mmCIF file of C-alpha atoms in Angstrom:
data_model
loop_
_atom_site.group_PDB
_atom_site.id
_atom_site.type_symbol
_atom_site.label_atom_id
_atom_site.label_comp_id
_atom_site.label_asym_id
_atom_site.label_seq_id
_atom_site.Cartn_x
_atom_site.Cartn_y
_atom_site.Cartn_z
ATOM 1 C CA MET A 16 2.317 19.805 7.927
ATOM 2 C CA ASP A 17 0.161 20.696 11.069
ATOM 3 C CA GLY A 18 0.284 20.264 14.961
ATOM 4 C CA GLU A 19 -1.124 16.433 14.890
ATOM 5 C CA SER A 20 1.881 15.191 13.135
ATOM 6 C CA LEU A 21 4.525 15.958 15.207
ATOM 7 C CA SER A 22 5.537 17.270 19.247
ATOM 8 C CA SER A 23 8.041 17.916 21.034
ATOM 9 C CA LEU A 24 10.219 16.585 24.162
ATOM 10 C CA SER A 25 13.135 17.448 26.556
ATOM 11 C CA PHE A 26 15.978 15.375 26.452
ATOM 12 C CA ASP A 27 19.455 15.369 27.535
ATOM 13 C CA ARG A 28 22.256 14.872 25.063
ATOM 14 C CA LEU A 29 25.225 13.700 26.657
ATOM 15 C CA THR A 30 28.662 13.631 24.665
ATOM 16 C CA PRO A 31 31.340 11.432 25.099
ATOM 17 C CA ASP A 32 33.995 13.528 26.965
ATOM 18 C CA GLY A 33 31.033 13.996 29.636
ATOM 19 C CA GLY A 34 29.310 16.666 28.814
ATOM 20 C CA THR A 35 25.584 16.977 29.365
ATOM 21 C CA GLU A 36 23.327 19.259 27.483
ATOM 22 C CA ALA A 37 19.502 20.138 27.939
ATOM 23 C CA ILE A 38 17.865 19.982 24.481
ATOM 24 C CA THR A 39 14.714 20.166 23.085
ATOM 25 C CA ARG A 40 13.742 17.658 19.943
ATOM 26 C CA ALA A 41 10.968 17.472 17.448
ATOM 27 C CA LEU A 42 8.938 13.936 17.775
ATOM 28 C CA ALA A 43 6.727 12.522 14.995
ATOM 29 C CA GLU A 44 3.960 11.358 16.534
ATOM 30 C CA GLU A 45 2.351 7.643 16.056
ATOM 31 C CA VAL A 46 -0.774 6.577 17.109
ATOM 32 C CA PRO A 47 -3.336 3.636 16.371
ATOM 33 C CA VAL A 48 -5.878 4.000 13.618
ATOM 34 C CA ALA A 49 -8.671 1.326 13.672
ATOM 35 C CA ILE A 50 -10.339 1.247 10.674
ATOM 36 C CA GLU A 51 -13.895 -0.338 10.200
ATOM 37 C CA TYR A 52 -16.059 -1.009 7.135
ATOM 38 C CA ASN A 53 -19.404 -1.101 7.396
ATOM 39 C CA GLY A 54 -19.631 -0.988 11.275
ATOM 40 C CA ALA A 55 -17.080 -3.820 11.664
ATOM 41 C CA GLY A 56 -13.853 -3.718 12.964
ATOM 42 C CA TYR A 57 -10.615 -4.691 10.293
ATOM 43 C CA ALA A 58 -7.323 -3.286 11.135
ATOM 44 C CA VAL A 59 -5.470 -1.308 13.755
ATOM 45 C CA LEU A 60 -2.725 0.441 11.843
ATOM 46 C CA MET A 61 0.189 2.682 13.773
ATOM 47 C CA ALA A 62 0.632 5.760 11.911
ATOM 48 C CA THR A 63 0.709 9.456 11.657
ATOM 49 C CA PRO A 64 -2.674 11.007 12.473
ATOM 50 C CA THR A 65 -2.990 13.203 9.334
ATOM 51 C CA ASP A 66 -4.374 12.845 6.222
ATOM 52 C CA ILE A 67 -6.531 9.343 7.554
ATOM 53 C CA GLU A 68 -8.809 9.857 4.585
ATOM 54 C CA ASP A 69 -6.415 9.252 2.063
ATOM 55 C CA LEU A 70 -4.551 6.501 4.117
ATOM 56 C CA VAL A 71 -7.797 4.498 4.434
ATOM 57 C CA GLN A 72 -8.830 5.023 0.713
ATOM 58 C CA GLY A 73 -5.082 3.713 0.014
ATOM 59 C CA PHE A 74 -5.195 0.894 2.188
ATOM 60 C CA SER A 75 -8.705 -0.272 1.128
ATOM 61 C CA LEU A 76 -7.060 -0.813 -2.766
ATOM 62 C CA ALA A 77 -4.086 -2.624 -1.155
ATOM 63 C CA GLU A 78 -6.422 -4.702 0.601
ATOM 64 C CA ARG A 79 -8.780 -5.612 -2.537
ATOM 65 C CA LEU A 80 -11.746 -4.573 -0.608
ATOM 66 C CA VAL A 81 -12.135 -1.850 -3.720
ATOM 67 C CA THR A 82 -10.769 -1.210 -6.901
ATOM 68 C CA ARG A 83 -9.647 1.877 -8.933
ATOM 69 C CA ALA A 84 -12.783 2.081 -10.580
ATOM 70 C CA ASP A 85 -15.069 2.078 -7.517
ATOM 71 C CA ALA A 86 -16.411 4.950 -6.336
ATOM 72 C CA LEU A 87 -14.550 7.047 -3.501
ATOM 73 C CA LEU A 88 -15.056 5.676 0.110
ATOM 74 C CA ASP A 89 -17.177 7.866 2.874
ATOM 75 C CA VAL A 90 -14.719 8.206 5.475
ATOM 76 C CA ASP A 91 -15.894 9.375 8.960
ATOM 77 C CA VAL A 92 -12.707 10.170 11.080
ATOM 78 C CA HIS A 93 -13.168 10.632 14.872
ATOM 79 C CA ARG A 94 -10.541 11.298 16.927
ATOM 80 C CA THR A 95 -10.057 10.171 20.750
ATOM 81 C CA ASP A 96 -7.517 10.502 23.443
ATOM 82 C CA SER A 97 -6.638 6.751 22.604
ATOM 83 C CA GLY A 98 -6.161 7.073 18.692
ATOM 84 C CA VAL A 99 -8.442 7.473 15.788
ATOM 85 C CA ILE A 100 -11.277 5.310 14.524
ATOM 86 C CA ALA A 101 -11.945 5.815 10.516
ATOM 87 C CA ARG A 102 -15.227 4.393 9.886
ATOM 88 C CA ALA A 103 -15.554 3.444 6.070
ATOM 89 C CA THR A 104 -18.542 2.854 4.119
ATOM 90 C CA LEU A 105 -18.144 0.141 1.164
ATOM 91 C CA PRO A 106 -20.231 0.126 -1.976
ATOM 92 C CA PRO A 107 -22.538 -2.565 -1.417
ATOM 93 C CA HIS A 108 -21.297 -5.190 -4.243
ATOM 94 C CA ARG A 109 -18.230 -4.796 -2.253
ATOM 95 C CA THR A 110 -19.761 -6.614 1.275
ATOM 96 C CA GLU A 111 -19.067 -10.078 0.075
ATOM 97 C CA GLY A 112 -15.379 -9.410 -0.148
ATOM 98 C CA LEU A 113 -15.080 -7.799 2.827
ATOM 99 C CA LEU A 114 -16.529 -10.889 4.478
ATOM 100 C CA ASP A 115 -14.158 -13.077 2.955
ATOM 101 C CA ARG A 116 -11.118 -11.057 4.172
ATOM 102 C CA VAL A 117 -12.486 -10.733 7.591
ATOM 103 C CA ARG A 118 -12.628 -14.308 8.149
ATOM 104 C CA HIS A 119 -8.750 -15.041 6.830
ATOM 105 C CA ARG A 120 -7.750 -12.080 8.732
ATOM 106 C CA ALA A 121 -9.266 -13.665 12.040
ATOM 107 C CA SER A 122 -7.496 -16.656 11.353
ATOM 108 C CA ASP A 123 -4.287 -15.566 11.074
ATOM 109 C CA SER A 124 -2.478 -17.009 13.992
ATOM 110 C CA SER A 125 -3.932 -20.283 13.440
ATOM 111 C CA CYS A 126 -2.193 -23.358 12.425
ATOM 112 C CA GLY A 127 -2.313 -26.360 10.480
ATOM 113 C CA LEU A 128 -4.763 -26.236 7.149
ATOM 114 C CA CYS A 129 -5.771 -22.979 8.229
ATOM 115 C CA GLY A 130 -2.192 -21.791 7.987
ATOM 116 C CA ILE A 131 -1.791 -23.046 4.494
ATOM 117 C CA GLU A 132 -4.890 -20.838 3.475
ATOM 118 C CA ASN A 133 -3.300 -17.754 4.732
ATOM 119 C CA LEU A 134 -0.008 -18.049 3.113
ATOM 120 C CA GLU A 135 -2.221 -18.391 -0.103
ATOM 121 C CA GLN A 136 -4.249 -14.687 1.127
ATOM 122 C CA ALA A 137 -1.071 -13.475 1.879
ATOM 123 C CA ILE A 138 0.833 -13.977 -1.780
ATOM 124 C CA ARG A 139 -2.225 -13.746 -3.863
ATOM 125 C CA PRO A 140 -1.623 -13.071 -7.756
ATOM 126 C CA LEU A 141 -1.300 -9.797 -8.842
ATOM 127 C CA PRO A 142 -2.801 -8.133 -11.961
ATOM 128 C CA GLN A 143 -0.598 -7.047 -14.698
ATOM 129 C CA VAL A 144 0.683 -3.267 -14.664
ATOM 130 C CA THR A 145 -0.796 -1.490 -17.656
ATOM 131 C CA THR A 146 0.483 1.809 -17.634
ATOM 132 C CA THR A 147 4.471 2.928 -18.665
ATOM 133 C CA SER A 148 6.688 5.721 -17.459
ATOM 134 C CA LEU A 149 7.689 8.174 -19.898
ATOM 135 C CA ALA A 150 10.553 9.385 -17.583
ATOM 136 C CA ASP A 151 14.331 9.021 -18.211
ATOM 137 C CA ARG A 152 16.960 8.422 -15.794
ATOM 138 C CA ALA A 153 17.775 12.143 -15.598
ATOM 139 C CA ALA A 154 14.041 12.697 -14.380
ATOM 140 C CA ILE A 155 14.929 9.907 -11.390
ATOM 141 C CA PHE A 156 18.118 11.757 -10.423
ATOM 142 C CA ARG A 157 16.130 15.159 -10.333
ATOM 143 C CA ALA A 158 13.435 13.792 -7.925
ATOM 144 C CA LEU A 159 15.797 12.406 -5.709
ATOM 145 C CA GLU A 160 17.655 15.772 -5.402
ATOM 146 C CA ALA A 161 14.242 17.539 -4.764
ATOM 147 C CA LEU A 162 12.811 14.620 -2.453
ATOM 148 C CA ARG A 163 14.087 16.131 0.794
ATOM 149 C CA ASP A 164 12.453 19.750 0.253
ATOM 150 C CA HIS A 165 9.085 17.972 0.143
ATOM 151 C CA GLN A 166 9.468 15.960 3.224
ATOM 152 C CA PRO A 167 8.813 18.625 6.333
ATOM 153 C CA LEU A 168 7.696 16.386 8.509
ATOM 154 C CA ASN A 169 11.119 14.320 8.303
ATOM 155 C CA ALA A 170 13.013 17.055 8.557
ATOM 156 C CA ALA A 171 11.510 17.805 11.770
ATOM 157 C CA THR A 172 11.703 14.727 13.361
ATOM 158 C CA GLY A 173 14.343 12.244 11.609
ATOM 159 C CA ALA A 174 11.542 9.644 11.480
ATOM 160 C CA ALA A 175 9.193 9.756 8.928
ATOM 161 C CA HIS A 176 9.174 8.104 5.231
ATOM 162 C CA ALA A 177 7.675 10.077 2.035
ATOM 163 C CA ALA A 178 5.898 8.475 -0.658
ATOM 164 C CA ALA A 179 5.851 10.883 -3.745
ATOM 165 C CA LEU A 180 4.111 11.046 -7.072
ATOM 166 C CA VAL A 181 6.804 12.160 -9.725
ATOM 167 C CA GLY A 182 6.096 13.323 -13.710
ATOM 168 C CA ALA A 183 7.744 12.115 -16.606
ATOM 169 C CA ASP A 184 9.854 15.201 -16.176
ATOM 170 C CA GLY A 185 11.369 14.358 -12.815
ATOM 171 C CA ALA A 186 8.781 17.303 -11.027
ATOM 172 C CA ILE A 187 7.626 16.137 -7.953
ATOM 173 C CA ARG A 188 3.927 16.426 -7.794
ATOM 174 C CA LEU A 189 2.176 15.176 -4.526
ATOM 175 C CA VAL A 190 4.138 13.925 -1.301
ATOM 176 C CA ARG A 191 2.376 12.244 1.710
ATOM 177 C CA GLU A 192 4.554 11.156 4.865
ATOM 178 C CA ASP A 193 4.267 8.778 7.746
ATOM 179 C CA VAL A 194 6.282 7.157 10.154
ATOM 180 C CA GLY A 195 5.106 3.944 8.426
ATOM 181 C CA ARG A 196 6.603 3.446 4.780
ATOM 182 C CA HIS A 197 3.621 1.294 3.919
ATOM 183 C CA ASN A 198 1.323 4.010 5.593
ATOM 184 C CA ALA A 199 2.743 6.609 3.401
ATOM 185 C CA PHE A 200 2.422 5.002 -0.220
ATOM 186 C CA ASP A 201 -1.366 4.554 1.193
ATOM 187 C CA LYS A 202 -1.805 7.731 1.708
ATOM 188 C CA LEU A 203 -0.165 9.027 -1.555
ATOM 189 C CA ILE A 204 -2.270 6.371 -3.450
ATOM 190 C CA GLY A 205 -5.392 7.751 -1.609
ATOM 191 C CA ALA A 206 -4.531 11.059 -2.286
ATOM 192 C CA MET A 207 -4.215 10.465 -5.762
ATOM 193 C CA ALA A 208 -7.689 8.758 -6.128
ATOM 194 C CA ARG A 209 -9.415 11.345 -4.114
ATOM 195 C CA GLN A 210 -7.687 14.217 -5.966
ATOM 196 C CA GLY A 211 -8.271 12.489 -9.301
ATOM 197 C CA MET A 212 -4.758 12.350 -10.172
ATOM 198 C CA ASP A 213 -3.144 9.284 -12.260
ATOM 199 C CA TRP A 214 0.471 8.619 -13.008
ATOM 200 C CA ASP A 215 0.847 10.205 -16.198
ATOM 201 C CA GLY A 216 4.002 8.605 -17.616
ATOM 202 C CA GLY A 217 5.620 9.256 -14.254
ATOM 203 C CA PHE A 218 6.252 7.316 -11.163
ATOM 204 C CA ALA A 219 6.638 6.434 -7.453
ATOM 205 C CA LEU A 220 9.875 7.332 -5.241
ATOM 206 C CA LEU A 221 9.582 6.115 -1.666
ATOM 207 C CA SER A 222 12.303 6.911 0.630
ATOM 208 C CA SER A 223 12.373 3.575 1.698
ATOM 209 C CA ARG A 224 13.598 -0.262 0.911
ATOM 210 C CA CYS A 225 11.437 -2.111 -1.568
ATOM 211 C CA SER A 226 9.334 -4.949 0.273
ATOM 212 C CA TYR A 227 6.930 -7.198 -1.553
ATOM 213 C CA GLU A 228 4.104 -5.132 0.278
ATOM 214 C CA LEU A 229 5.231 -2.084 -1.615
ATOM 215 C CA VAL A 230 5.479 -3.768 -5.026
ATOM 216 C CA GLU A 231 1.635 -4.918 -4.533
ATOM 217 C CA LYS A 232 0.383 -1.770 -3.534
ATOM 218 C CA ALA A 233 2.125 -0.223 -6.780
ATOM 219 C CA THR A 234 0.569 -2.514 -8.664
ATOM 220 C CA LEU A 235 -2.819 -2.692 -7.513
ATOM 221 C CA ALA A 236 -2.595 0.844 -8.045
ATOM 222 C CA ASP A 237 -1.124 0.478 -11.531
ATOM 223 C CA CYS A 238 1.968 2.421 -11.371
ATOM 224 C CA PRO A 239 4.038 2.570 -13.840
ATOM 225 C CA LEU A 240 7.720 2.252 -12.332
ATOM 226 C CA LEU A 241 8.657 1.840 -8.828
ATOM 227 C CA VAL A 242 11.459 4.019 -7.323
ATOM 228 C CA THR A 243 12.754 3.159 -3.837
ATOM 229 C CA ILE A 244 15.893 4.484 -1.942
ATOM 230 C CA SER A 245 17.129 1.218 -0.160
ATOM 231 C CA ALA A 246 17.172 -2.161 -1.587
ATOM 232 C CA PRO A 247 14.500 -4.618 -2.441
ATOM 233 C CA THR A 248 13.766 -8.402 -1.215
ATOM 234 C CA ARG A 249 14.144 -10.832 -3.487
ATOM 235 C CA LEU A 250 10.693 -11.659 -2.835
ATOM 236 C CA ALA A 251 9.811 -8.054 -4.014
ATOM 237 C CA THR A 252 11.675 -8.489 -7.248
ATOM 238 C CA GLU A 253 9.867 -11.566 -7.977
ATOM 239 C CA ARG A 254 6.430 -10.573 -7.890
ATOM 240 C CA ALA A 255 7.570 -7.081 -9.651
ATOM 241 C CA ALA A 256 8.637 -9.169 -12.401
ATOM 242 C CA ALA A 257 5.495 -11.496 -12.355
ATOM 243 C CA ALA A 258 3.109 -8.114 -12.565
ATOM 244 C CA GLY A 259 5.290 -6.492 -15.236
ATOM 245 C CA LEU A 260 6.423 -3.670 -12.957
ATOM 246 C CA PRO A 261 9.863 -2.224 -13.395
ATOM 247 C CA LEU A 262 11.746 -1.700 -10.128
ATOM 248 C CA VAL A 263 14.712 1.158 -9.728
ATOM 249 C CA ALA A 264 16.209 0.158 -6.090
ATOM 250 C CA LEU A 265 19.424 1.808 -4.249
ATOM 251 C CA ALA A 266 18.589 5.085 -5.814
ATOM 252 C CA ARG A 267 21.138 7.141 -4.864
ATOM 253 C CA SER A 268 22.625 10.761 -6.517
ATOM 254 C CA ASP A 269 25.419 8.924 -7.930
ATOM 255 C CA ALA A 270 23.852 5.689 -9.264
ATOM 256 C CA LEU A 271 20.770 3.246 -9.397
ATOM 257 C CA LEU A 272 19.770 -0.216 -9.922
ATOM 258 C CA LEU A 273 17.190 -1.025 -12.564
ATOM 259 C CA ARG A 274 15.348 -4.602 -12.940
ATOM 260 C CA GLY A 275 12.570 -4.989 -15.485
ATOM 261 C CA ASN A 276 12.211 -3.275 -18.468
ATOM 262 C CA ALA A 277 11.696 0.604 -17.890
ATOM 263 C CA VAL A 278 11.544 1.742 -21.868
ATOM 264 C CA ALA A 279 12.797 5.238 -21.016
ATOM 265 C CA LEU A 280 15.907 4.562 -19.124
#
């Protein structure tokens, strides 16, 4: 954790008995991160301004602008007083896909027939998960117990999510934090790609609820098992089932919920 991810601010702490105490509390930083591809503006994310290259790599995979087989993106990060600009270069054979996605994103606020087209883009078919987790339930409980020790930003601020790559034995191998749960997962997936790491029979552990977007990110990253601390939505479970992605939700120290075929559990 570095100085870019948090700052301190003074507050008055008020108690029910009328007491007032001046305190200083650490706060997580959240800034606009503008992502450009091949010179074209594409998206602005509100994110913690660290591990930006990882964020862009993971986000690009989630947006299907690249695949896991593509070369790593060249990302130039420019920090300004207003936020961060991340300029990425896509391979030439991905330019057509970029233009197609830009057209759909430009019409996101449209209505009528264009709205139908946008809905189809929002819920696109997912590939099948081809990997298998070898983690048993003891490994999941082991990772849950250890996760807090790998969340320095959240320990300091109480305002950050974590996404962890966990080995089949339950050992946490890599963690990324961000104020946004989607950003944290994008950063993790991007960091794995940039460091040449794979799932190796393990799983992803997220300190959040399980939304359909997180299921999509996991599937596109060929994650063998997705574990979240809070509950899933119905759409998330449906999308996971269609892609063959096992889900563990409401993962707590005393119990967890499994949906799907996780062979080792």
